[in-house]
PDB file of C-alpha atoms and ligand atoms in Angstrom:
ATOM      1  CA  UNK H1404       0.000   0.000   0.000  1.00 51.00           C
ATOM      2  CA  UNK H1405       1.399   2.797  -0.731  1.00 55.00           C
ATOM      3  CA  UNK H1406       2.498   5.565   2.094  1.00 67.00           C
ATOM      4  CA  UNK H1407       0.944   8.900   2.372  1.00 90.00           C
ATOM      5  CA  UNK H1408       3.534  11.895   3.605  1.00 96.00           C
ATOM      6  CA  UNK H1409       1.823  14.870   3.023  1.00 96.00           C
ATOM      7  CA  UNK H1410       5.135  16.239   1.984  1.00 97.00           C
ATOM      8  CA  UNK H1411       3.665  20.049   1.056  1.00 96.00           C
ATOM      9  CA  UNK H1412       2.506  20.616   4.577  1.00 97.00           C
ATOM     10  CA  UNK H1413       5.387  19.364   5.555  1.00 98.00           C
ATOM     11  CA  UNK H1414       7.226  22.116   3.789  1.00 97.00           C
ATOM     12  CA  UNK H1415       4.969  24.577   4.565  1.00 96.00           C
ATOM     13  CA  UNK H1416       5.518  23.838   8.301  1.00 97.00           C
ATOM     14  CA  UNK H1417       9.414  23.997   8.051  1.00 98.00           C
ATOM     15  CA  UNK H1418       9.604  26.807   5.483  1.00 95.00           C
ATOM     16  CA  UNK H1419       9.533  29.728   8.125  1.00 96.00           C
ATOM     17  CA  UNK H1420      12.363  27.604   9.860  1.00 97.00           C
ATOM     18  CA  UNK H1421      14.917  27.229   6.802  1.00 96.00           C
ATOM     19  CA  UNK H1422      14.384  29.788   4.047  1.00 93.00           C
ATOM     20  CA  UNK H1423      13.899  27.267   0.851  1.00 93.00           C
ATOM     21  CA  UNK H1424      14.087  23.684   2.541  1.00 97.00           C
ATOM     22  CA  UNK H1425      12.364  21.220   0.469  1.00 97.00           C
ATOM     23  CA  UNK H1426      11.078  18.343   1.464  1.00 98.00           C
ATOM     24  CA  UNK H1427      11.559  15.094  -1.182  1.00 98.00           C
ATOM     25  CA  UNK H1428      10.271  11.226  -0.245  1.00 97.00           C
ATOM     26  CA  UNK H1429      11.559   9.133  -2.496  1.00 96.00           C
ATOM     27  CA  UNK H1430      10.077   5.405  -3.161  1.00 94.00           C
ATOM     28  CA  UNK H1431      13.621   3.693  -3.170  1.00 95.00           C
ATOM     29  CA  UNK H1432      17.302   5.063  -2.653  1.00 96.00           C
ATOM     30  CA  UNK H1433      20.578   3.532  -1.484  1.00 96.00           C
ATOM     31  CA  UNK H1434      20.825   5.883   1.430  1.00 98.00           C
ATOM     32  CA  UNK H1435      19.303   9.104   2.012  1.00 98.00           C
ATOM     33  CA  UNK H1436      22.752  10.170   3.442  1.00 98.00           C
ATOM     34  CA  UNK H1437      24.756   9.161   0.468  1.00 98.00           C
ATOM     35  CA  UNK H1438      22.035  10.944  -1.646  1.00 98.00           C
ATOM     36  CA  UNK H1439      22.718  14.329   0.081  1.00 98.00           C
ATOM     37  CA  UNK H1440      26.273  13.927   0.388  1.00 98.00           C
ATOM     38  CA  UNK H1441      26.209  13.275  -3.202  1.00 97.00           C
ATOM     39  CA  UNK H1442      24.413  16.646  -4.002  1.00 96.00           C
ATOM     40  CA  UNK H1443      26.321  18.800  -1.883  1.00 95.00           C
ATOM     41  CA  UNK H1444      29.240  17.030  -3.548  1.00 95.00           C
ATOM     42  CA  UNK H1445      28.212  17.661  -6.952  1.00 94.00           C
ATOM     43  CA  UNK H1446      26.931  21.782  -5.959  1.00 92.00           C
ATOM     44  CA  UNK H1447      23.875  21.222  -4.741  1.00 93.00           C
ATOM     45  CA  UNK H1448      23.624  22.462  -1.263  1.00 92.00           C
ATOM     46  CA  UNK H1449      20.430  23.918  -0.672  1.00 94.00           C
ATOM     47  CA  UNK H1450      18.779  22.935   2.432  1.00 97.00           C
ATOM     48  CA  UNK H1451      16.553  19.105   2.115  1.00 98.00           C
ATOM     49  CA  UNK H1452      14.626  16.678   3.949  1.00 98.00           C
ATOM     50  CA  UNK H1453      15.129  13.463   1.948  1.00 98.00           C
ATOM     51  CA  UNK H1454      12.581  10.354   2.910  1.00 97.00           C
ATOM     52  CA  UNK H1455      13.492   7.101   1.850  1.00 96.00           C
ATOM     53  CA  UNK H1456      10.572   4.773   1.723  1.00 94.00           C
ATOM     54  CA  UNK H1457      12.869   2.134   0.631  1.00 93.00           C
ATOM     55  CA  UNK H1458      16.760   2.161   1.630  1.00 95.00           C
ATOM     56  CA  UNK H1459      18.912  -0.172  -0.171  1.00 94.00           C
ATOM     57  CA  UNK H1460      22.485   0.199   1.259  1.00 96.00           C
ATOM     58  CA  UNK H1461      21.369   2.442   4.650  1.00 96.00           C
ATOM     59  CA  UNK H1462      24.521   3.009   6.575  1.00 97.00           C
ATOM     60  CA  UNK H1463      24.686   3.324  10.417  1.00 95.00           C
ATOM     61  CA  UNK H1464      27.384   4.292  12.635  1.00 93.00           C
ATOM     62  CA  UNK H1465      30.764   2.645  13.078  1.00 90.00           C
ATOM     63  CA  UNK H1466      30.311   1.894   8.994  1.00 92.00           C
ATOM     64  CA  UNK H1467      28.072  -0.639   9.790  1.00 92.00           C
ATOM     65  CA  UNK H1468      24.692  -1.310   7.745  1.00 94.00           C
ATOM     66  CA  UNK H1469      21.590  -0.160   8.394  1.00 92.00           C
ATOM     67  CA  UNK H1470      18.638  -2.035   6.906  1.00 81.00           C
ATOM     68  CA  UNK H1471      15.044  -2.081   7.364  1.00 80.00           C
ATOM     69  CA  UNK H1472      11.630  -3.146   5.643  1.00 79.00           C
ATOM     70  CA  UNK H1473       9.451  -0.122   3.472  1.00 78.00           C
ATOM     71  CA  UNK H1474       7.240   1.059   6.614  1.00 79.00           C
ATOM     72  CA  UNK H1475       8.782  -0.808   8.901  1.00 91.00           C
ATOM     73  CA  UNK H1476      10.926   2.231   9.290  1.00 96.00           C
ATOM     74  CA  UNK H1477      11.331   6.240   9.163  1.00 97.00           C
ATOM     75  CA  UNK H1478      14.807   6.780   7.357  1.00 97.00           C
ATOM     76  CA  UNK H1479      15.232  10.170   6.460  1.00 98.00           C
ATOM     77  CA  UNK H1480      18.080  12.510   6.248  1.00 98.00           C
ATOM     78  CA  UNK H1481      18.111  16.516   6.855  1.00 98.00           C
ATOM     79  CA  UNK H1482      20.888  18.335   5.034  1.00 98.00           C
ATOM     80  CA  UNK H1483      22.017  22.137   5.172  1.00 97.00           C
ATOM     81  CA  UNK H1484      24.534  24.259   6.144  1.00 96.00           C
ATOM     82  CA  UNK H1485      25.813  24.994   9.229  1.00 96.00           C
ATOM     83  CA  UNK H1486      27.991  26.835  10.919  1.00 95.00           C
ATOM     84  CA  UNK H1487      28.339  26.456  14.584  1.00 96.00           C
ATOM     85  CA  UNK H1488      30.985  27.791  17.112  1.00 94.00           C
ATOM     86  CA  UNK H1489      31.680  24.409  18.236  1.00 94.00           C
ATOM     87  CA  UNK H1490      30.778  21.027  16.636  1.00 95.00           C
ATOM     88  CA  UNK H1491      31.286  18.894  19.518  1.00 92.00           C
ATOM     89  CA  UNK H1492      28.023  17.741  20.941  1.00 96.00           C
ATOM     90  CA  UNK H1493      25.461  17.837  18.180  1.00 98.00           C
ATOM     91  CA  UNK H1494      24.753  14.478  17.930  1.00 97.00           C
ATOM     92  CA  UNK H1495      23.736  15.000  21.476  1.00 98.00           C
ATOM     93  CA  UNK H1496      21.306  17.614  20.592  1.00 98.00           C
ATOM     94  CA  UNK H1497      19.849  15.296  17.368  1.00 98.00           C
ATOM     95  CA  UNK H1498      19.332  12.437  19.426  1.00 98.00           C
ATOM     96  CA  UNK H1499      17.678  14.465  22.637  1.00 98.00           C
ATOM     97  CA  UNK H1500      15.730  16.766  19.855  1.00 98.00           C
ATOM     98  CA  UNK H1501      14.199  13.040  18.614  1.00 98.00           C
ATOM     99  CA  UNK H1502      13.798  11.197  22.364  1.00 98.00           C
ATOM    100  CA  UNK H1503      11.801  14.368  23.234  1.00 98.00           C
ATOM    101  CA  UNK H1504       9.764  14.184  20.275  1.00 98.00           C
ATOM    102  CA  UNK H1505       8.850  10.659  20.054  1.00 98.00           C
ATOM    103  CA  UNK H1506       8.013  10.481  24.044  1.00 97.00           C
ATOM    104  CA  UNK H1507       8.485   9.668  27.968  1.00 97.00           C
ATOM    105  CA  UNK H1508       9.165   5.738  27.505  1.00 97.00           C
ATOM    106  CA  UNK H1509      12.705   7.057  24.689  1.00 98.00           C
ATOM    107  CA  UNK H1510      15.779   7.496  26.353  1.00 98.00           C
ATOM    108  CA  UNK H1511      19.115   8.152  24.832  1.00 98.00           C
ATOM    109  CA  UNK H1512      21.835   5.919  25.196  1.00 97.00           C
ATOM    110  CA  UNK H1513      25.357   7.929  24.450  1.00 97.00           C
ATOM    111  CA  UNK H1514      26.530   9.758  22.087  1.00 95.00           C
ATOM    112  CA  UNK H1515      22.930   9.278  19.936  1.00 91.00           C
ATOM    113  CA  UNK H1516      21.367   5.833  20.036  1.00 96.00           C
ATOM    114  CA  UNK H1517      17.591   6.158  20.747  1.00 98.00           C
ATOM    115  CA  UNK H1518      16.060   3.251  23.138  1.00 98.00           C
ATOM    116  CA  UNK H1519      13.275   2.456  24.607  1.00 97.00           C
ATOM    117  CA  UNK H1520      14.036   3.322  28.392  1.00 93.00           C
ATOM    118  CA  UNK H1521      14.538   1.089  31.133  1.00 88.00           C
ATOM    119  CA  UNK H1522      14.596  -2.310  28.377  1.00 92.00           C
ATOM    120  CA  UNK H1523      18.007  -1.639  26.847  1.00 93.00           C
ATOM    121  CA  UNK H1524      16.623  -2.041  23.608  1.00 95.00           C
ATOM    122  CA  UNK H1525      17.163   0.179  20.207  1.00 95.00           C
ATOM    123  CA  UNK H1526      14.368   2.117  18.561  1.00 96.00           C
ATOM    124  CA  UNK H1527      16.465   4.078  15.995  1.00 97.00           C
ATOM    125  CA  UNK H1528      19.952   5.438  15.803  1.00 97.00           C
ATOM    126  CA  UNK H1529      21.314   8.452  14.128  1.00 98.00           C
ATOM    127  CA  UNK H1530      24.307   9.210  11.825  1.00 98.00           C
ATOM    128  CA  UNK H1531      25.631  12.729  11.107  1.00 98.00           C
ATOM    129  CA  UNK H1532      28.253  13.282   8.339  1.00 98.00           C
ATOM    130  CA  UNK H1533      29.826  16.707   7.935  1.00 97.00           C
ATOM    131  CA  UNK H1534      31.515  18.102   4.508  1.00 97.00           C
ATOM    132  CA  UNK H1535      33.105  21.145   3.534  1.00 94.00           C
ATOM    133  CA  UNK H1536      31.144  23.451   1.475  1.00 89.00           C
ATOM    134  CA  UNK H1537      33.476  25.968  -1.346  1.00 76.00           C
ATOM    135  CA  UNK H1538      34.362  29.026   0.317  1.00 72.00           C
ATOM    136  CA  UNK H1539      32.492  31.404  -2.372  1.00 67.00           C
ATOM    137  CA  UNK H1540      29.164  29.369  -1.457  1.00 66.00           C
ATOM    138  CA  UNK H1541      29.089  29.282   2.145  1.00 65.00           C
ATOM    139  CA  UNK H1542      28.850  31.568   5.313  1.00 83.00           C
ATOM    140  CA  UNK H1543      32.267  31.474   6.950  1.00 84.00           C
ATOM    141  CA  UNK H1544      32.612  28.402   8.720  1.00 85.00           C
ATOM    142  CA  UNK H1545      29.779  26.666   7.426  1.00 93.00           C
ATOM    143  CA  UNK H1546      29.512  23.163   6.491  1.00 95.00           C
ATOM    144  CA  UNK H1547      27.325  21.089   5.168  1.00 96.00           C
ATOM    145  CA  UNK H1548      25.932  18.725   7.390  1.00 98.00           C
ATOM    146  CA  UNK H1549      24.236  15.541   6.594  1.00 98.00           C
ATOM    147  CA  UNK H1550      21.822  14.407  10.049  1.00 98.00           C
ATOM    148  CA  UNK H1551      20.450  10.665   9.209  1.00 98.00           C
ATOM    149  CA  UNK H1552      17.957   8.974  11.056  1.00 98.00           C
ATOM    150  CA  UNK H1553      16.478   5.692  11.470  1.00 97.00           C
ATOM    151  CA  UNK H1554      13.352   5.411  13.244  1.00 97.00           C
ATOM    152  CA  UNK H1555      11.837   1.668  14.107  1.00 96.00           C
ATOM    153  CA  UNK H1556       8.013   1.642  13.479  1.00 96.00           C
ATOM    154  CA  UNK H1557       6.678  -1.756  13.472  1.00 95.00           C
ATOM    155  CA  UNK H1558       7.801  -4.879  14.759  1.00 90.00           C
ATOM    156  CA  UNK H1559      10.282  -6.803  12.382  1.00 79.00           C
ATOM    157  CA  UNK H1560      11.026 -10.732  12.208  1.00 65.00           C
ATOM    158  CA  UNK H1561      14.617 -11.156  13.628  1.00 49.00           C
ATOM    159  CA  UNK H1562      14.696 -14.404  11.228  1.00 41.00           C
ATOM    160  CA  UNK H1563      14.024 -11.554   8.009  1.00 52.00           C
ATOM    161  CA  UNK H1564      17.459  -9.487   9.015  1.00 52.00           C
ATOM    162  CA  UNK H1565      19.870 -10.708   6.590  1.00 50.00           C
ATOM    163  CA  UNK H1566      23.333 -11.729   8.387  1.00 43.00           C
ATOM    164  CA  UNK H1567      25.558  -9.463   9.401  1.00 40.00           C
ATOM    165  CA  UNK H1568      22.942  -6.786   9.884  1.00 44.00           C
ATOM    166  CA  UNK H1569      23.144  -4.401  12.919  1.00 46.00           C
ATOM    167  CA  UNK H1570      19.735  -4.408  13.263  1.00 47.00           C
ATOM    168  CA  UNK H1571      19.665  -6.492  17.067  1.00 48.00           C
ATOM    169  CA  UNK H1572      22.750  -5.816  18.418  1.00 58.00           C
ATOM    170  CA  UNK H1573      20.934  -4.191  21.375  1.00 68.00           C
ATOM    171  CA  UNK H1574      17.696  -6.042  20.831  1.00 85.00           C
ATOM    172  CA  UNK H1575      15.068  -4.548  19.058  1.00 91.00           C
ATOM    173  CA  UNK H1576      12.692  -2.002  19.725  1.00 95.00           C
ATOM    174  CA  UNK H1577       9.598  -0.157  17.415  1.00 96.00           C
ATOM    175  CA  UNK H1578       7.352   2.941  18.700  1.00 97.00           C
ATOM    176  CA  UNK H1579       4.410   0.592  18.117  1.00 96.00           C
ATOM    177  CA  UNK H1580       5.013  -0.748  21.343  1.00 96.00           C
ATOM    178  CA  UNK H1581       4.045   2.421  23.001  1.00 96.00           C
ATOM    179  CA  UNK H1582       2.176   4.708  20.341  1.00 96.00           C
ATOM    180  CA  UNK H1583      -0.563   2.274  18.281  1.00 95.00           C
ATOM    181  CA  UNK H1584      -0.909   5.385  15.746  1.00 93.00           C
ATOM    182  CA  UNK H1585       2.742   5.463  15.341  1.00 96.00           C
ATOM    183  CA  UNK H1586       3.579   5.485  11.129  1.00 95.00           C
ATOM    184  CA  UNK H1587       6.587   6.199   9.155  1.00 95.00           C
ATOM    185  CA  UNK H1588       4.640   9.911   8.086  1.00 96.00           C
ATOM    186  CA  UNK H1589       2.964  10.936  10.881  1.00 97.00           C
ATOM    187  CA  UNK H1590       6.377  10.276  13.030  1.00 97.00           C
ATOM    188  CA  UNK H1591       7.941  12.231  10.386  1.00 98.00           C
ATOM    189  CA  UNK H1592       5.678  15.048  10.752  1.00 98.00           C
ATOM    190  CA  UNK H1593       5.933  14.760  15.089  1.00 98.00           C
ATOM    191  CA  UNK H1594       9.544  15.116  14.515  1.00 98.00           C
ATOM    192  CA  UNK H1595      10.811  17.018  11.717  1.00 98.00           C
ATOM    193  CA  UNK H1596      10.117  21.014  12.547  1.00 98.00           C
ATOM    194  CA  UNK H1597      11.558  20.191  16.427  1.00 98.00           C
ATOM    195  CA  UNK H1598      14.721  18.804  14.740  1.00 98.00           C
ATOM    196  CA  UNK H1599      15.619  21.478  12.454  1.00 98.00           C
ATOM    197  CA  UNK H1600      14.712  23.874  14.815  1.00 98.00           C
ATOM    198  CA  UNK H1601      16.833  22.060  17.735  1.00 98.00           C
ATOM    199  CA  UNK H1602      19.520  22.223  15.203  1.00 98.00           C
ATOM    200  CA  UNK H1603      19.604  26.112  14.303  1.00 98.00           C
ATOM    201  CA  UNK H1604      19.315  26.441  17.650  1.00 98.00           C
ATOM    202  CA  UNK H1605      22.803  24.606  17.993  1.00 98.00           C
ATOM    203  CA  UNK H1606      24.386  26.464  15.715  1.00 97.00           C
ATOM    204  CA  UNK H1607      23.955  29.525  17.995  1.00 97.00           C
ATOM    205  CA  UNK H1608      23.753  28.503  21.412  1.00 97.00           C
ATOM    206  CA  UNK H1609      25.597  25.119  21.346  1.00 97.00           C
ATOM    207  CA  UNK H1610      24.759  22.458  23.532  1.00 97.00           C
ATOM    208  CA  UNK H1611      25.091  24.091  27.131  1.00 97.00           C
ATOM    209  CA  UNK H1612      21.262  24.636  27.427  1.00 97.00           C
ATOM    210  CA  UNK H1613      20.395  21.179  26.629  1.00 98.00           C
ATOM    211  CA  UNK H1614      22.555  19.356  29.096  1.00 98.00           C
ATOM    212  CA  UNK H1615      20.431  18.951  32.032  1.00 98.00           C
ATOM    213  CA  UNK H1616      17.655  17.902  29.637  1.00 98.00           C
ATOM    214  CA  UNK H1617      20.365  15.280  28.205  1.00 98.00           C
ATOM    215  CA  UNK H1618      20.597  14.382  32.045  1.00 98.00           C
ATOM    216  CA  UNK H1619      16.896  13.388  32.021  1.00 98.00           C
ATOM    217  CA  UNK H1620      17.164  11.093  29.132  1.00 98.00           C
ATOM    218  CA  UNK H1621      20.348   9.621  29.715  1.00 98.00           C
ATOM    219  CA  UNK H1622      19.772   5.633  30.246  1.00 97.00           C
ATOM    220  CA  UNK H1623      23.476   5.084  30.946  1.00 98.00           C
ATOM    221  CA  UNK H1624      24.094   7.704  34.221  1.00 98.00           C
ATOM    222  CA  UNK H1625      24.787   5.813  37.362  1.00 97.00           C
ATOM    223  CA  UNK H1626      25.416   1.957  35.092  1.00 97.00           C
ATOM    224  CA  UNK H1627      27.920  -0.192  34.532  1.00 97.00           C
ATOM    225  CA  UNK H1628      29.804   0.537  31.564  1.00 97.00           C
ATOM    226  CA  UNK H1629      32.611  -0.712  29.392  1.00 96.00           C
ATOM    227  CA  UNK H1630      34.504   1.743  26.497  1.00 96.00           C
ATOM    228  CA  UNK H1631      37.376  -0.156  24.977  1.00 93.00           C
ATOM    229  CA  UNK H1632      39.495  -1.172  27.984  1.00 94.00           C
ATOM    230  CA  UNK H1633      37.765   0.755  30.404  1.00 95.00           C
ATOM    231  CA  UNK H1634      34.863  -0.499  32.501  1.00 96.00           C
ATOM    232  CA  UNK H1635      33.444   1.804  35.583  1.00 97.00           C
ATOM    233  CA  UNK H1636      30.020   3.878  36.248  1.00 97.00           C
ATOM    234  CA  UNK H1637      28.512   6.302  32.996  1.00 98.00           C
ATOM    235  CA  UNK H1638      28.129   9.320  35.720  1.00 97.00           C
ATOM    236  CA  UNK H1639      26.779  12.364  32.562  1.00 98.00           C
ATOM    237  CA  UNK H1640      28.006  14.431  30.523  1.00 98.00           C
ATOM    238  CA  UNK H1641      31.188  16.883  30.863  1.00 97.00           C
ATOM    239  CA  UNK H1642      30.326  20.328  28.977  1.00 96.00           C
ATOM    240  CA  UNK H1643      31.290  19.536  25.912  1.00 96.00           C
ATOM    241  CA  UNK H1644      29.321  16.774  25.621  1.00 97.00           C
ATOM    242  CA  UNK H1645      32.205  13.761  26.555  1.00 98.00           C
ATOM    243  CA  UNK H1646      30.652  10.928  28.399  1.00 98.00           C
ATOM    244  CA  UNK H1647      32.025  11.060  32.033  1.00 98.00           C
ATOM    245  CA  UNK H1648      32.564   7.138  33.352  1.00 98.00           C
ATOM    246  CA  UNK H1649      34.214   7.002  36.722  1.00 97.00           C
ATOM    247  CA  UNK H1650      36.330   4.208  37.395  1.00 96.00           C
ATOM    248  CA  UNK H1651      36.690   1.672  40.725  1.00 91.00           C
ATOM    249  CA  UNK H1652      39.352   3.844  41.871  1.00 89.00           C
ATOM    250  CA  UNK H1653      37.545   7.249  41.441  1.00 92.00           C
ATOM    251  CA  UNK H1654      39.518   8.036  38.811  1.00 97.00           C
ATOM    252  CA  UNK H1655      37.057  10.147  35.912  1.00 98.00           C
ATOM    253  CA  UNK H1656      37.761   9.464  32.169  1.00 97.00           C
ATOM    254  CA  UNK H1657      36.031  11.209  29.358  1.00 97.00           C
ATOM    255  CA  UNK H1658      34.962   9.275  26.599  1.00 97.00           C
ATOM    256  CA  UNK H1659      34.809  11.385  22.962  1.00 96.00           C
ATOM    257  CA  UNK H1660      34.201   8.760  20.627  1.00 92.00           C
ATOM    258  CA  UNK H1661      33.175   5.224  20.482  1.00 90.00           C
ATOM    259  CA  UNK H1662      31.265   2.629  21.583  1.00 90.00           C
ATOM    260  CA  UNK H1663      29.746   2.231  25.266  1.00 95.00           C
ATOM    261  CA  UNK H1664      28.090  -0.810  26.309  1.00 94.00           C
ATOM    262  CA  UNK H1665      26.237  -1.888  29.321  1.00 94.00           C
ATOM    263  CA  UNK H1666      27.986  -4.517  31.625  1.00 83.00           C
ATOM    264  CA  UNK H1667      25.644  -6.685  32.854  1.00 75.00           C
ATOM    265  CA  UNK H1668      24.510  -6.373  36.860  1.00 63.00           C
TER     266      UNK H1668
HETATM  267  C1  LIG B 948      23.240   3.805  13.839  1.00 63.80           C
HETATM  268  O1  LIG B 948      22.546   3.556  14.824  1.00 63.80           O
HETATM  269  O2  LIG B 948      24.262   3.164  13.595  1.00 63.80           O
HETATM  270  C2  LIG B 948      22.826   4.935  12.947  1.00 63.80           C
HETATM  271  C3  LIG B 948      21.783   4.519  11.955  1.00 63.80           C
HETATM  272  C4  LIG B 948      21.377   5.654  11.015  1.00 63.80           C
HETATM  273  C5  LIG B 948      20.477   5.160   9.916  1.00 63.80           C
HETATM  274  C6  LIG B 948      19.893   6.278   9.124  1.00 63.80           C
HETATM  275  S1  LIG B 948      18.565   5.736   8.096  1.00 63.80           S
HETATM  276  C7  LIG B 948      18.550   7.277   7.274  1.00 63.80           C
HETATM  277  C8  LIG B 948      19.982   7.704   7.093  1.00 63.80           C
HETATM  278  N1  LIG B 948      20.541   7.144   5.879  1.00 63.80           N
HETATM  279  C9  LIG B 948      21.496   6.262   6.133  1.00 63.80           C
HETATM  280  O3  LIG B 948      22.127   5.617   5.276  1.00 63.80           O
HETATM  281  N2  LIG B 948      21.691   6.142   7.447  1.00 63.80           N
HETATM  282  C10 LIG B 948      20.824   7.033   8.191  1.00 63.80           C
END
């Protein structure tokens, strides 16, 4: 059947946000990413919202694959230029902008993964890419940024994720579970003027004023956590965004990059 997005009033809700933004769904691409990195490549850099309905070669974090079924999944990418003070932390402020959106029961699990709180299972995850943009075309200091996300809407047979998929690493979540109304467009349309507006927001104030609402969502503070050789407690976030995970002996490391995982009680 096919999926109705409404994409006009779409655009007419974000226009006032990001003078010319369009909004595009298209029935199949590889990756909505690689589509706009592709375009601002190639000299096309004018602010989009690209819907996939259909991803073919979806990428997720860490390079590894993101797949999911048509409506099984939101995957859509927001691309424009930006120019913040500091880059550090926007992930943070993507992947707070969408826990807030989608509701109470969504945590975030540092830097951006969204779960569904207190299960320790994933519900979507989030993958920013960042380019330079020609010096004649752009604002000084501006990039262009590339904010993917991948939002689980219905619930998926594990046996249909083809091997080597990322899909259940954490188990596997959908916003069905909690919102019966929950669809690939109308999530879309719940989350898409709060995003771009949490993200011009960014580029101006940074991510100071969202920290404490970070705090609320965070489903690692006060766990058991391992980062590469180091295991200890996830105690926040240091100002820049760093995940703070105190170690046996007290001692306080700050974790930039990477992945955390939860150790087991
Ligand atoms: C992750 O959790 O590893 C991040 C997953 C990000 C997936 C989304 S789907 C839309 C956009 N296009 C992509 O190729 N990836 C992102």
């Amino acid at each position: 059947m096919p999926l109705h997005w409404d994409a006009e009033s779409l655009s007419r809700t974000l226009a006032p946000l990001a003078a010319g933004l369009r909004v595009e769904v298209a029935a199949e691409l590889d990756s909505t990413n690689t589509a706009l990195l592709d375009r601002a490549r190639s000299g096309d850099a004018r602010p989009c919202l690209l819907v996939a309905e259909r991803q073919t070669a979806g990428r997720g974090r860490l390079g590894r694959a993101w797949w999911s079924q048509p409506g099984q999944a939101l995957t859509f990418s927001l691309g424009l230029p930006l120019a913040p003070r500091d880059w550090s932390g926007l992930s943070l402020a993507v992947g707070l902008s969408l826990a807030e959106s989608l509701g109470e029961p969504v945590g975030i699990k540092w830097p951006n993964d969204l779960w569904l709180r207190h299960e320790d299972r994933k519900l979507g995850g989030i993958l920013i890419e960042v380019l330079p943009l020609p010096a004649d075309t752009a604002r000084p200091g501006a990039r262009w940024v590339v904010i993917g996300a991948g939002l689980n809407i219905l619930p998926i047979a594990e046996a249909a994720s083809p091997a080597g998929a990322d899909t259940f690493r954490t188990g596997y979540a959908c916003l069905r579970e909690f919102d019966p109304d929950a669809t690939a467009a109308a999530v879309l349309h719940r989350v898409a003027a709060p995003l771009l507006q949490t993200v011009l927001d960014f580029e101006t104030r940074g991510l100071a004023p969202l920290l404490s609402r970070f705090a609320a969502r965070d489903v690692l503070a006060g766990r058991a956590v391992r980062a590469g050789d180091l295991a200890g407690t996830a105690c926040g976030l240091s100002p820049d965004g760093a995940l703070l995970l105190r170690e046996a002996g007290d001692r306080v490391y700050s974790i930039h990059s990477g992945e955390v995982s939860v150790r087991p009680c």
